[in-house]
């Protein structure tokens, strides 16, 4: 039987700097923060992460302790996750810190890592995502709308309301996971990886209609922006894509109210249930299509605000669309007597994070996170 | 429940809206097939033909007027299907005779289901929402003057009457754009609650519009409807219950390279 000291020596020998970066980012730490925790210099941390130097067995133990992970977390794995993924698309760049974005992306990479491990045992739908690049400078063109119509045509979505959107993406090979409650300040995001495209959903919105818009928005990035730099314009394009995908102009134009009044609100409530989008998205669409004037739109949004609907709109569907790829894989493997602990060991991740990544539902948020970035290992 | 939701549900559930939609699609298809600028046709010809064919198709699908059922079922079918395309024959909804009856109003073609009647009104493509009722026939103006059932307070139309408004025509279209002041003081209750189906067609693109609604007398412009339903929109459907959608197909890999068939 191997002693803990021998195991530490093994990990030190097979230490992977990229895993340290991943662990540090998941813990929400800067290099200097981690260096302070183990009383070493930031330069040393940088050298371990880049692979220029190798930490001793004792240092690996201190790193593991300070991040609250098993030392095995740092061991090299067949696939280098850091090299697996393309840069993600984050919204609200100004309101989210680099530290929070790094943490969120590290979580996304971990999800890919876990999916890679599970896919050794199970077969998931092949990625089958159309690529319709839309240049960032396409401000006055209809690139995003054409891209959305192309997806509708290619995936045989017909002209009417889009069904279960998360399942639609999964059936075309996209991995969809909820992010942990600690990263709730970061909106939904997406990125491509060598395994499959990934969409990470915000866990605290808990609104069926808004989540569908988020999913459509992220699909827009994956379809249109594989090489695009982040920025306001590509966010606008993803919004336009989502609007056309969920509310195709040809079908919705004649149904939207042209003026606001009691009857218009009833129409919007009906359309909301029919198309599975929020009233705010319908108003935005009505203005974008020129059905509703700017003045009427502003007045309507004032009403939305005064009714408290910006935070929570009334709606009939209270269940979120849930991901199924990884939870289904776990269920199938459990039937084959491959239980969770074996899978966790294989993935070498803390069990809580493993459960968050493979859950059908978002995990509950801790009482108070505030704006601080806190470790995902706790 | 709003009047719109109530009326639309009632008409849809009975199959009346499906009949109207079929009638309009059949009529516009035939009108566009026959339309030829080279033969001297123009927008007026197209509008008139479309209306004539629409009225005819409504009578067919609802078994009214010359398509009323007789003792000879075979002859009835021959008459009902005469000149229709194969596609129109196949897609024509099968509705019970008598479900909808002809119910003209002051000479305007109308049809009624239970206690509700609808008339037809043509308009310009893309402008049905502001269809100017003051420019339409006196009958349409009377219909547009019915009280809005969703508003409990009295109408304020009187104050909108133009100061120099002269009397409109008593029969056909009132091209002057002003209405007869006598109308405004007339009884606003008709024998049946009466609605309007407005229709338009763009001869160049072939795009059509068809709405069913309660007209609002828009003196001085503005919205032409208290409410209106787009009849050409895809069928109404509630979003799928997210909990009832099957999982994505995930299957176990088998060591031999095959996969088991344990789909989600």
Coordinates of C-alpha atoms in Angstrom, one line a residue:
Chain A
X1 CA 0.0 0.0 0.0
X2 CA 1.3 3.5 -0.9
X3 CA 2.0 5.8 2.0
X4 CA 0.8 9.5 1.8
X5 CA 4.4 10.6 1.5
X6 CA 4.9 8.3 -1.5
X7 CA 1.7 9.6 -3.1
X8 CA 2.9 13.2 -2.6
X9 CA 6.2 12.3 -4.2
X10 CA 4.3 10.7 -7.1
X11 CA 2.2 13.8 -7.6
X12 CA 5.3 16.0 -7.4
X13 CA 6.8 13.9 -10.1
X14 CA 3.7 14.1 -12.3
X15 CA 2.9 17.7 -11.4
X16 CA 1.1 19.6 -14.1
X17 CA 1.3 23.4 -13.9
X18 CA -1.9 23.8 -15.9
X19 CA -3.8 22.0 -13.1
X20 CA -2.3 24.4 -10.6
X21 CA -3.6 27.3 -12.7
X22 CA -7.0 25.7 -12.9
X23 CA -7.1 25.0 -9.2
X24 CA -6.0 28.5 -8.3
X25 CA -8.6 30.1 -10.6
X26 CA -11.3 27.8 -9.2
X27 CA -10.3 29.0 -5.7
X28 CA -10.7 32.6 -6.9
X29 CA -7.1 33.5 -6.1
X30 CA -4.5 35.6 -7.9
X31 CA -0.9 34.2 -8.1
X32 CA 0.1 36.7 -5.3
X33 CA -2.8 35.5 -3.1
X34 CA -1.8 31.9 -3.4
X35 CA 1.9 32.8 -2.9
X36 CA 1.0 34.6 0.3
X37 CA -1.0 31.6 1.6
X38 CA 2.0 29.3 1.3
X39 CA 4.6 31.9 2.1
X40 CA 6.4 31.7 -1.2
X41 CA 6.9 34.4 -3.9
X42 CA 4.4 35.0 -6.8
X43 CA 7.3 34.4 -9.2
X44 CA 7.6 30.8 -7.8
X45 CA 3.9 30.3 -8.4
X46 CA 4.2 31.6 -11.9
X47 CA 7.1 29.3 -12.6
X48 CA 5.2 26.2 -11.4
X49 CA 2.2 27.1 -13.4
X50 CA 4.2 27.7 -16.6
X51 CA 6.2 24.5 -16.0
X52 CA 9.5 26.3 -15.8
X53 CA 10.0 24.8 -12.3
X54 CA 8.6 21.8 -10.4
X55 CA 7.4 22.2 -6.8
X56 CA 8.8 19.8 -4.1
X57 CA 6.5 17.2 -2.5
X58 CA 6.2 19.4 0.6
X59 CA 5.1 22.4 -1.5
X60 CA 2.6 20.3 -3.4
X61 CA 1.1 19.3 0.0
X62 CA 0.9 23.0 1.1
X63 CA -0.6 24.0 -2.2
X64 CA -3.2 21.3 -1.9
X65 CA -4.0 22.3 1.7
X66 CA -4.3 26.0 0.9
X67 CA -6.7 25.3 -2.0
X68 CA -8.6 22.6 -0.1
X69 CA -8.0 20.0 -2.8
X70 CA -6.5 16.5 -2.8
X71 CA -2.9 16.6 -4.0
X72 CA -3.9 14.3 -6.8
X73 CA -5.7 17.2 -8.4
X74 CA -2.4 18.5 -9.6
X75 CA -1.3 15.3 -11.4
X76 CA -0.9 15.4 -15.1
X77 CA -3.9 14.0 -17.1
X78 CA -4.1 12.6 -20.5
X79 CA -5.7 15.8 -21.9
X80 CA -4.4 19.2 -21.0
X81 CA -7.7 21.0 -20.3
X82 CA -6.1 24.5 -20.6
X83 CA -5.3 23.8 -24.2
X84 CA -8.8 22.3 -24.8
X85 CA -10.9 25.3 -24.8
X86 CA -11.3 28.5 -26.8
X87 CA -11.8 31.9 -25.1
X88 CA -15.3 32.1 -23.7
X89 CA -17.9 34.8 -24.4
X90 CA -18.7 36.7 -21.3
X91 CA -21.4 39.4 -21.0
X92 CA -21.2 42.5 -18.8
X93 CA -17.4 42.7 -19.1
X94 CA -17.3 45.9 -17.1
X95 CA -19.3 44.6 -14.2
X96 CA -17.4 41.4 -13.8
X97 CA -13.8 41.3 -12.5
X98 CA -11.0 39.4 -14.3
X99 CA -10.7 37.2 -11.2
X100 CA -14.4 36.2 -11.4
X101 CA -14.2 35.6 -15.2
X102 CA -11.1 33.4 -14.7
X103 CA -12.9 31.5 -12.1
X104 CA -15.9 31.0 -14.2
X105 CA -13.9 29.9 -17.2
X106 CA -11.9 27.5 -15.0
X107 CA -15.2 26.0 -14.0
X108 CA -16.1 25.6 -17.6
X109 CA -12.8 23.8 -18.3
X110 CA -13.4 21.6 -15.4
X111 CA -16.8 20.7 -16.8
X112 CA -15.1 19.7 -20.1
X113 CA -12.6 17.7 -18.1
X114 CA -15.4 15.8 -16.3
X115 CA -17.3 15.3 -19.6
X116 CA -14.1 13.9 -21.2
X117 CA -13.7 11.4 -18.4
X118 CA -17.4 10.3 -18.6
X119 CA -17.4 10.1 -22.3
X120 CA -14.9 7.3 -22.1
X121 CA -17.8 5.2 -20.8
X122 CA -20.7 6.7 -22.6
X123 CA -21.5 8.0 -26.0
X124 CA -23.2 11.5 -26.4
X125 CA -24.7 13.1 -29.5
X126 CA -22.0 14.2 -31.9
X127 CA -21.5 18.0 -32.1
X128 CA -23.4 19.3 -35.0
X129 CA -23.4 23.1 -34.8
X130 CA -23.8 25.2 -38.0
X131 CA -21.0 27.8 -38.4
X132 CA -22.3 31.1 -39.7
X133 CA -19.5 33.6 -39.0
X134 CA -20.8 37.2 -38.7
X135 CA -18.2 39.9 -38.7
X136 CA -18.2 42.4 -35.8
X137 CA -18.4 45.2 -38.3
X138 CA -21.8 43.9 -39.6
X139 CA -23.7 46.6 -37.8
X140 CA -26.3 47.5 -40.4
X141 CA -26.6 44.1 -42.1
X142 CA -28.9 41.2 -41.1
X143 CA -26.1 38.7 -40.4
X144 CA -27.4 37.6 -36.9
X145 CA -31.0 37.2 -38.2
X146 CA -29.8 35.2 -41.2
X147 CA -27.7 33.0 -38.9
X148 CA -30.7 32.3 -36.7
X149 CA -32.9 31.5 -39.7
X150 CA -30.1 29.2 -40.9
X151 CA -30.1 27.3 -37.6
X152 CA -33.9 27.1 -37.6
X153 CA -33.8 25.6 -41.2
X154 CA -30.8 23.3 -40.6
X155 CA -32.2 21.9 -37.3
X156 CA -35.8 21.7 -38.7
X157 CA -37.3 23.9 -36.1
X158 CA -40.2 25.0 -38.3
X159 CA -41.8 28.4 -38.2
X160 CA -43.4 28.3 -34.8
X161 CA -42.3 28.5 -31.2
X162 CA -39.0 26.8 -30.3
X163 CA -39.4 23.8 -28.0
X164 CA -37.0 22.8 -25.2
X165 CA -34.0 24.8 -26.1
X166 CA -31.4 23.2 -23.7
X167 CA -32.4 19.8 -25.1
X168 CA -32.2 21.1 -28.7
X169 CA -28.6 22.1 -28.0
X170 CA -27.7 18.9 -26.3
X171 CA -29.2 16.8 -29.1
X172 CA -26.8 18.7 -31.4
X173 CA -23.9 17.9 -29.2
X174 CA -23.6 21.0 -27.0
X175 CA -22.7 20.4 -23.3
X176 CA -24.9 22.5 -21.1
X177 CA -24.2 22.8 -17.3
X178 CA -25.2 25.1 -14.5
X179 CA -22.5 27.2 -12.9
X180 CA -22.0 27.0 -9.1
X181 CA -23.9 29.5 -7.0
X182 CA -20.6 31.2 -6.0
X183 CA -20.2 32.5 -9.6
X184 CA -23.7 33.9 -9.8
X185 CA -22.4 37.4 -10.6
X186 CA -21.2 36.1 -14.0
X187 CA -23.9 35.7 -16.5
X188 CA -24.3 32.7 -18.8
X189 CA -21.3 32.1 -21.0
X190 CA -20.2 29.8 -23.7
X191 CA -17.0 28.5 -25.4
X192 CA -15.9 25.9 -27.9
X193 CA -13.6 23.1 -26.8
X194 CA -11.9 20.2 -28.5
X195 CA -14.5 17.9 -27.0
X196 CA -17.7 19.8 -27.8
X197 CA -19.1 23.3 -27.5
X198 CA -20.1 24.3 -23.9
X199 CA -22.8 26.6 -22.5
X200 CA -22.6 27.4 -18.8
X201 CA -25.9 28.7 -17.3
X202 CA -26.3 31.1 -14.5
X203 CA -27.7 29.2 -11.5
X204 CA -29.7 32.0 -9.7
X205 CA -31.9 33.5 -12.4
X206 CA -34.5 30.7 -11.9
X207 CA -36.7 32.0 -14.7
X208 CA -37.8 29.6 -17.4
X209 CA -38.4 32.4 -20.0
X210 CA -35.2 34.4 -19.4
X211 CA -33.1 31.3 -19.3
X212 CA -34.3 30.3 -22.7
X213 CA -33.2 33.7 -24.0
X214 CA -29.8 33.2 -22.4
X215 CA -29.4 29.8 -24.1
X216 CA -30.4 31.2 -27.5
X217 CA -27.9 34.1 -26.9
X218 CA -25.1 31.7 -26.2
X219 CA -26.0 29.5 -29.1
X220 CA -25.7 32.7 -31.2
X221 CA -22.1 33.2 -30.0
X222 CA -21.2 29.6 -30.8
X223 CA -22.7 29.8 -34.2
X224 CA -21.4 33.3 -35.2
X225 CA -18.4 34.2 -33.1
X226 CA -15.9 31.4 -33.0
X227 CA -13.1 33.8 -33.6
X228 CA -14.6 37.1 -32.5
X229 CA -13.1 39.3 -29.8
X230 CA -15.4 40.0 -26.9
X231 CA -17.3 43.3 -26.9
X232 CA -20.5 45.2 -26.9
X233 CA -21.2 44.6 -30.6
X234 CA -21.0 40.9 -30.6
X235 CA -23.2 40.9 -27.5
X236 CA -25.8 42.9 -29.5
X237 CA -25.4 40.4 -32.4
X238 CA -26.0 37.5 -30.0
X239 CA -29.1 39.3 -28.7
X240 CA -30.4 39.8 -32.2
X241 CA -29.7 36.2 -33.0
X242 CA -31.6 35.0 -29.9
X243 CA -34.6 37.3 -30.7
X244 CA -34.9 35.9 -34.3
X245 CA -34.4 32.3 -33.2
X246 CA -37.0 32.5 -30.4
X247 CA -39.4 35.1 -32.1
X248 CA -38.9 34.8 -35.9
X249 CA -39.9 38.1 -37.5
X250 CA -42.0 36.4 -40.2
X251 CA -44.2 34.7 -37.6
X252 CA -44.3 37.2 -34.7
X253 CA -44.6 40.5 -36.5
X254 CA -48.3 40.3 -37.0
X255 CA -49.0 39.1 -33.5
X256 CA -47.2 41.9 -31.6
X257 CA -49.2 44.8 -30.3
X258 CA -48.7 48.1 -32.1
X259 CA -49.9 50.2 -29.3
X260 CA -49.9 49.7 -25.5
X261 CA -53.1 49.4 -23.5
X262 CA -54.9 46.8 -21.4
X263 CA -55.5 44.6 -24.4
X264 CA -51.8 44.8 -25.4
X265 CA -50.7 43.5 -22.0
X266 CA -53.1 40.6 -22.3
X267 CA -51.7 39.9 -25.8
X268 CA -48.1 40.0 -24.4
X269 CA -49.0 37.6 -21.6
X270 CA -50.5 35.2 -24.1
X271 CA -47.5 35.5 -26.5
X272 CA -45.1 35.0 -23.6
X273 CA -46.6 31.5 -22.9
X274 CA -47.0 30.7 -26.5
X275 CA -43.4 31.5 -27.5
X276 CA -41.7 30.9 -24.1
X277 CA -40.0 34.3 -23.9
X278 CA -40.3 37.1 -21.3
X279 CA -42.6 40.0 -21.9
X280 CA -39.5 42.2 -21.9
X281 CA -38.1 40.2 -24.8
X282 CA -41.4 40.6 -26.6
X283 CA -41.4 44.4 -26.1
X284 CA -37.7 44.6 -27.2
X285 CA -38.7 42.6 -30.3
X286 CA -41.7 44.8 -31.0
X287 CA -39.6 47.8 -31.0
X288 CA -36.8 46.3 -33.0
X289 CA -39.3 45.2 -35.7
X290 CA -40.7 48.7 -35.8
X291 CA -44.2 47.5 -34.7
X292 CA -44.0 49.5 -31.4
X293 CA -42.7 53.1 -31.4
X294 CA -39.7 54.1 -29.2
X295 CA -42.1 56.2 -27.0
X296 CA -44.5 53.3 -26.5
X297 CA -41.6 51.0 -25.8
X298 CA -40.2 53.3 -23.1
X299 CA -43.5 53.8 -21.5
X300 CA -44.1 50.0 -21.5
X301 CA -40.7 49.4 -19.9
X302 CA -41.6 52.0 -17.2
X303 CA -44.7 50.0 -16.5
X304 CA -42.6 46.8 -16.4
X305 CA -40.3 48.4 -13.9
X306 CA -43.1 49.8 -11.7
X307 CA -44.7 46.4 -11.5
X308 CA -41.5 44.8 -10.3
X309 CA -41.3 42.7 -13.5
X310 CA -37.6 43.5 -14.2
X311 CA -36.7 41.1 -11.4
X312 CA -39.6 38.7 -11.6
X313 CA -42.3 38.5 -14.3
X314 CA -45.5 36.6 -13.9
X315 CA -45.6 33.4 -16.0
X316 CA -47.2 30.0 -16.0
X317 CA -44.0 27.8 -16.4
X318 CA -42.1 27.6 -13.1
X319 CA -39.8 24.7 -14.0
X320 CA -36.5 25.5 -15.6
X321 CA -35.2 23.7 -18.7
X322 CA -32.6 21.2 -17.3
X323 CA -29.5 19.8 -18.8
X324 CA -29.4 16.0 -19.3
X325 CA -26.1 14.8 -20.9
X326 CA -23.9 14.4 -17.8
X327 CA -26.7 13.5 -15.3
X328 CA -28.0 10.8 -17.8
X329 CA -24.4 9.5 -18.1
X330 CA -24.1 9.2 -14.4
X331 CA -27.5 7.4 -14.1
X332 CA -26.5 4.9 -16.8
X333 CA -23.2 4.2 -15.2
X334 CA -24.8 3.7 -11.8
X335 CA -26.9 1.0 -13.4
X336 CA -23.7 -0.7 -14.4
X337 CA -22.4 -0.5 -10.8
X338 CA -19.9 2.3 -11.6
X339 CA -20.8 4.6 -8.7
X340 CA -20.1 8.2 -8.2
X341 CA -17.1 7.8 -6.0
X342 CA -15.2 5.9 -8.7
X343 CA -16.1 8.6 -11.2
X344 CA -15.0 11.4 -8.9
X345 CA -11.7 9.6 -8.3
X346 CA -11.2 9.2 -12.0
X347 CA -11.9 12.9 -12.6
X348 CA -9.8 13.9 -9.6
X349 CA -12.1 16.8 -8.6
X350 CA -13.7 17.6 -5.3
X351 CA -17.0 15.7 -5.0
X352 CA -19.1 18.9 -4.5
X353 CA -17.8 20.4 -7.8
X354 CA -18.4 17.1 -9.5
X355 CA -22.0 17.2 -8.4
X356 CA -22.5 20.8 -9.4
X357 CA -21.2 20.0 -12.9
X358 CA -23.3 16.9 -13.3
X359 CA -26.5 18.2 -11.8
X360 CA -29.8 18.6 -13.6
X361 CA -30.7 21.5 -11.4
X362 CA -28.8 24.5 -10.1
X363 CA -27.3 24.1 -6.6
X364 CA -28.6 26.4 -3.9
X365 CA -26.7 29.6 -3.3
X366 CA -25.0 30.2 0.1
X367 CA -26.7 32.7 2.3
X368 CA -24.6 35.7 1.3
X369 CA -21.8 35.9 -1.3
X370 CA -21.8 39.7 -2.0
X371 CA -19.5 40.8 -4.8
X372 CA -16.5 38.9 -3.5
X373 CA -15.0 36.0 -5.4
X374 CA -15.0 33.0 -3.2
X375 CA -13.4 29.6 -3.7
X376 CA -15.4 26.9 -5.5
X377 CA -13.6 24.3 -3.3
X378 CA -15.4 25.3 -0.2
Chain B
X1 CA -61.0 36.2 -19.8
X2 CA -60.7 39.0 -22.3
X3 CA -63.1 39.1 -25.2
X4 CA -60.3 38.3 -27.6
X5 CA -59.3 35.1 -25.8
X6 CA -63.0 34.1 -25.5
X7 CA -63.9 34.7 -29.1
X8 CA -60.8 33.3 -30.6
X9 CA -61.1 30.1 -28.4
X10 CA -64.7 29.7 -29.3
X11 CA -64.1 30.1 -33.1
X12 CA -60.9 28.1 -33.1
X13 CA -62.4 25.2 -31.1
X14 CA -65.4 25.0 -33.4
X15 CA -63.1 24.9 -36.5
X16 CA -64.4 28.3 -37.8
X17 CA -61.0 29.9 -37.9
X18 CA -59.5 26.9 -39.8
X19 CA -62.3 27.3 -42.4
X20 CA -61.6 31.1 -42.7
X21 CA -57.9 30.5 -43.2
X22 CA -58.5 27.8 -45.8
X23 CA -60.9 30.0 -47.6
X24 CA -58.5 32.9 -47.7
X25 CA -55.5 30.9 -48.7
X26 CA -57.5 29.2 -51.5
X27 CA -58.8 32.6 -52.7
X28 CA -55.4 34.3 -52.7
X29 CA -53.7 31.4 -54.5
X30 CA -56.3 31.4 -57.3
X31 CA -56.4 35.2 -57.5
X32 CA -52.6 35.3 -57.9
X33 CA -52.6 32.5 -60.4
X34 CA -55.1 34.4 -62.6
X35 CA -53.4 37.8 -62.1
X36 CA -51.6 39.1 -65.2
X37 CA -50.4 42.6 -65.7
X38 CA -49.8 41.7 -69.3
X39 CA -53.6 41.0 -69.6
X40 CA -54.4 44.4 -68.2
X41 CA -55.0 43.4 -64.6
X42 CA -54.2 45.9 -61.8
X43 CA -54.5 46.2 -58.1
X44 CA -58.2 47.0 -58.2
X45 CA -58.8 43.9 -60.3
X46 CA -56.8 41.8 -57.8
X47 CA -58.6 43.3 -54.8
X48 CA -62.0 42.7 -56.3
X49 CA -61.2 39.1 -57.5
X50 CA -59.7 38.3 -54.1
X51 CA -62.8 39.5 -52.3
X52 CA -65.1 37.6 -54.7
X53 CA -63.2 34.4 -54.4
X54 CA -62.8 34.7 -50.6
X55 CA -66.6 35.2 -50.3
X56 CA -67.1 32.1 -52.5
X57 CA -64.7 30.0 -50.6
X58 CA -66.3 30.9 -47.2
X59 CA -69.7 29.9 -48.6
X60 CA -68.1 26.6 -49.8
X61 CA -66.4 25.7 -46.6
X62 CA -69.4 26.7 -44.5
X63 CA -72.0 25.2 -46.9
X64 CA -73.9 28.4 -47.4
X65 CA -75.9 30.0 -50.3
X66 CA -75.4 27.9 -53.5
X67 CA -73.3 25.4 -51.5
X68 CA -76.1 24.7 -49.0
X69 CA -76.7 20.9 -48.6
X70 CA -79.6 19.3 -50.5
X71 CA -80.9 15.8 -50.6
X72 CA -78.4 14.8 -53.3
X73 CA -75.1 14.4 -51.5
X74 CA -73.2 13.5 -54.6
X75 CA -74.3 16.6 -56.4
X76 CA -73.5 18.7 -53.4
X77 CA -69.9 17.5 -53.5
X78 CA -69.6 18.1 -57.2
X79 CA -70.8 21.7 -56.7
X80 CA -68.7 22.3 -53.6
X81 CA -65.5 21.0 -55.3
X82 CA -66.0 22.5 -58.7
X83 CA -63.0 24.3 -60.1
X84 CA -61.0 23.8 -56.8
X85 CA -57.4 22.7 -57.1
X86 CA -56.5 19.2 -55.8
X87 CA -54.6 20.8 -52.9
X88 CA -57.7 22.9 -52.0
X89 CA -59.9 19.9 -52.1
X90 CA -57.6 17.9 -49.8
X91 CA -57.0 20.7 -47.3
X92 CA -60.6 22.0 -47.1
X93 CA -61.7 21.5 -43.5
X94 CA -64.8 19.2 -43.2
X95 CA -67.3 21.3 -41.2
X96 CA -70.8 20.4 -40.4
X97 CA -73.4 22.2 -42.6
X98 CA -75.2 24.8 -40.5
X99 CA -72.2 25.4 -38.1
X100 CA -71.8 28.8 -39.7
X101 CA -74.6 30.5 -41.5
X102 CA -74.8 33.5 -43.8
X103 CA -75.7 36.6 -41.9
X104 CA -75.3 39.7 -44.1
X105 CA -75.5 43.1 -42.5
X106 CA -77.0 46.1 -44.5
X107 CA -76.0 44.4 -47.7
X108 CA -72.4 43.5 -46.6
X109 CA -71.6 39.8 -46.9
X110 CA -71.4 38.3 -43.4
X111 CA -71.3 35.0 -41.7
X112 CA -72.4 34.0 -38.2
X113 CA -71.4 31.4 -35.6
X114 CA -73.8 31.2 -32.7
X115 CA -74.3 34.9 -31.5
X116 CA -71.3 36.3 -33.3
X117 CA -71.1 37.6 -36.9
X118 CA -68.1 38.6 -39.0
X119 CA -67.8 40.7 -42.1
X120 CA -64.9 41.1 -44.6
X121 CA -62.8 44.2 -45.2
X122 CA -59.9 44.5 -47.6
X123 CA -56.9 46.8 -46.9
X124 CA -53.4 47.7 -48.0
X125 CA -50.7 45.2 -47.3
X126 CA -48.8 46.2 -44.1
X127 CA -51.4 48.7 -43.0
X128 CA -54.2 46.6 -41.5
X129 CA -53.4 47.9 -38.1
X130 CA -54.4 51.4 -39.1
X131 CA -57.1 50.5 -41.6
X132 CA -59.1 53.8 -41.9
X133 CA -62.7 52.9 -41.0
X134 CA -63.9 56.4 -41.8
X135 CA -63.0 55.7 -45.5
X136 CA -64.9 52.4 -45.4
X137 CA -68.6 51.7 -45.9
X138 CA -71.3 53.0 -43.5
X139 CA -71.8 49.4 -42.5
X140 CA -68.2 49.0 -41.4
X141 CA -68.4 52.3 -39.6
X142 CA -71.4 51.1 -37.6
X143 CA -69.6 47.9 -36.7
X144 CA -66.6 49.9 -35.6
X145 CA -68.8 52.0 -33.4
X146 CA -70.0 49.0 -31.3
X147 CA -68.9 49.4 -27.7
X148 CA -65.7 48.0 -26.6
X149 CA -66.6 45.2 -24.2
X150 CA -63.3 45.4 -22.4
X151 CA -63.7 49.0 -21.4
X152 CA -66.3 49.9 -18.8
X153 CA -66.5 53.6 -19.2
X154 CA -68.5 55.4 -21.9
X155 CA -66.8 56.2 -25.2
X156 CA -65.3 59.6 -25.9
X157 CA -65.6 59.5 -29.6
X158 CA -68.0 62.4 -29.7
X159 CA -65.3 64.9 -28.9
X160 CA -63.3 63.6 -31.8
X161 CA -65.8 64.4 -34.5
X162 CA -64.4 66.9 -37.0
X163 CA -66.2 70.3 -36.6
X164 CA -66.9 70.5 -40.4
X165 CA -67.8 66.8 -40.8
X166 CA -70.5 66.5 -43.4
X167 CA -72.8 63.5 -43.9
X168 CA -71.2 60.5 -45.4
X169 CA -72.6 58.3 -48.1
X170 CA -75.4 56.0 -47.0
X171 CA -74.4 53.0 -49.1
X172 CA -70.9 52.1 -50.5
X173 CA -67.5 53.4 -49.5
X174 CA -67.4 56.9 -48.0
X175 CA -64.4 58.2 -49.8
X176 CA -64.6 61.6 -48.1
X177 CA -63.1 60.1 -44.9
X178 CA -65.7 61.7 -42.7
X179 CA -68.7 59.9 -41.2
X180 CA -72.3 60.7 -40.7
X181 CA -72.8 62.5 -37.3
X182 CA -76.1 60.6 -37.0
X183 CA -74.1 57.4 -36.7
X184 CA -72.5 58.7 -33.5
X185 CA -75.8 59.0 -31.8
X186 CA -77.2 55.8 -33.2
X187 CA -77.8 52.7 -31.1
X188 CA -74.4 51.0 -30.8
X189 CA -75.9 47.6 -30.2
X190 CA -76.4 45.4 -33.3
X191 CA -78.5 42.3 -33.6
X192 CA -75.4 40.2 -33.2
X193 CA -72.0 41.0 -31.9
X194 CA -70.2 41.8 -35.1
X195 CA -66.5 41.5 -35.9
X196 CA -64.4 42.1 -39.0
X197 CA -61.9 39.9 -40.9
X198 CA -59.5 42.2 -42.6
X199 CA -57.3 40.9 -45.4
X200 CA -54.6 42.1 -47.7
X201 CA -52.2 40.8 -50.3
X202 CA -49.0 42.0 -51.8
X203 CA -49.2 41.2 -55.5
X204 CA -45.4 41.3 -55.9
X205 CA -44.3 39.1 -53.0
X206 CA -47.5 37.1 -52.7
X207 CA -47.4 37.8 -49.0
X208 CA -50.9 37.9 -47.4
X209 CA -52.4 39.2 -44.1
X210 CA -55.6 38.0 -42.5
X211 CA -56.7 39.3 -39.1
X212 CA -59.9 38.8 -37.1
X213 CA -60.8 41.5 -34.7
X214 CA -63.0 44.0 -33.1
X215 CA -62.7 47.2 -35.1
X216 CA -62.3 50.6 -33.5
X217 CA -63.6 53.7 -35.3
X218 CA -60.3 55.5 -35.8
X219 CA -61.4 59.0 -36.5
X220 CA -58.3 61.1 -37.1
X221 CA -56.2 58.0 -37.6
X222 CA -54.7 55.6 -35.1
X223 CA -55.2 52.0 -34.2
X224 CA -58.0 50.3 -36.2
X225 CA -58.7 47.6 -33.6
X226 CA -59.5 47.2 -30.0
X227 CA -58.0 43.8 -30.5
X228 CA -57.1 41.6 -33.4
X229 CA -55.8 38.1 -34.0
X230 CA -53.4 37.1 -36.8
X231 CA -55.1 34.2 -38.4
X232 CA -52.1 33.3 -40.6
X233 CA -49.8 32.9 -37.6
X234 CA -48.6 29.4 -36.7
X235 CA -51.1 27.4 -34.6
X236 CA -51.3 28.4 -31.0
X237 CA -49.4 26.2 -28.7
X238 CA -48.3 26.3 -25.1
X239 CA -44.6 25.9 -24.6
X240 CA -43.7 22.3 -24.0
X241 CA -43.5 21.4 -20.3
X242 CA -39.8 21.3 -19.7
X243 CA -40.1 18.5 -17.3
X244 CA -41.8 16.2 -19.9
X245 CA -39.1 16.4 -22.6
X246 CA -36.9 13.2 -22.9
X247 CA -33.2 13.3 -22.1
X248 CA -30.7 13.7 -24.9
X249 CA -29.7 10.2 -26.3
X250 CA -26.7 9.0 -24.2
X251 CA -25.6 5.4 -24.5
X252 CA -23.1 3.2 -22.8
X253 CA -19.9 2.3 -24.6
X254 CA -19.2 -1.4 -24.7
X255 CA -15.7 -2.7 -24.4
X256 CA -15.9 -4.4 -27.9
X257 CA -16.3 -1.0 -29.4
X258 CA -20.1 -1.3 -29.7
X259 CA -22.6 0.7 -27.6
X260 CA -25.6 -0.5 -25.7
X261 CA -29.0 0.7 -26.6
X262 CA -29.9 2.4 -23.4
X263 CA -31.2 5.7 -24.8
X264 CA -32.6 8.5 -22.6

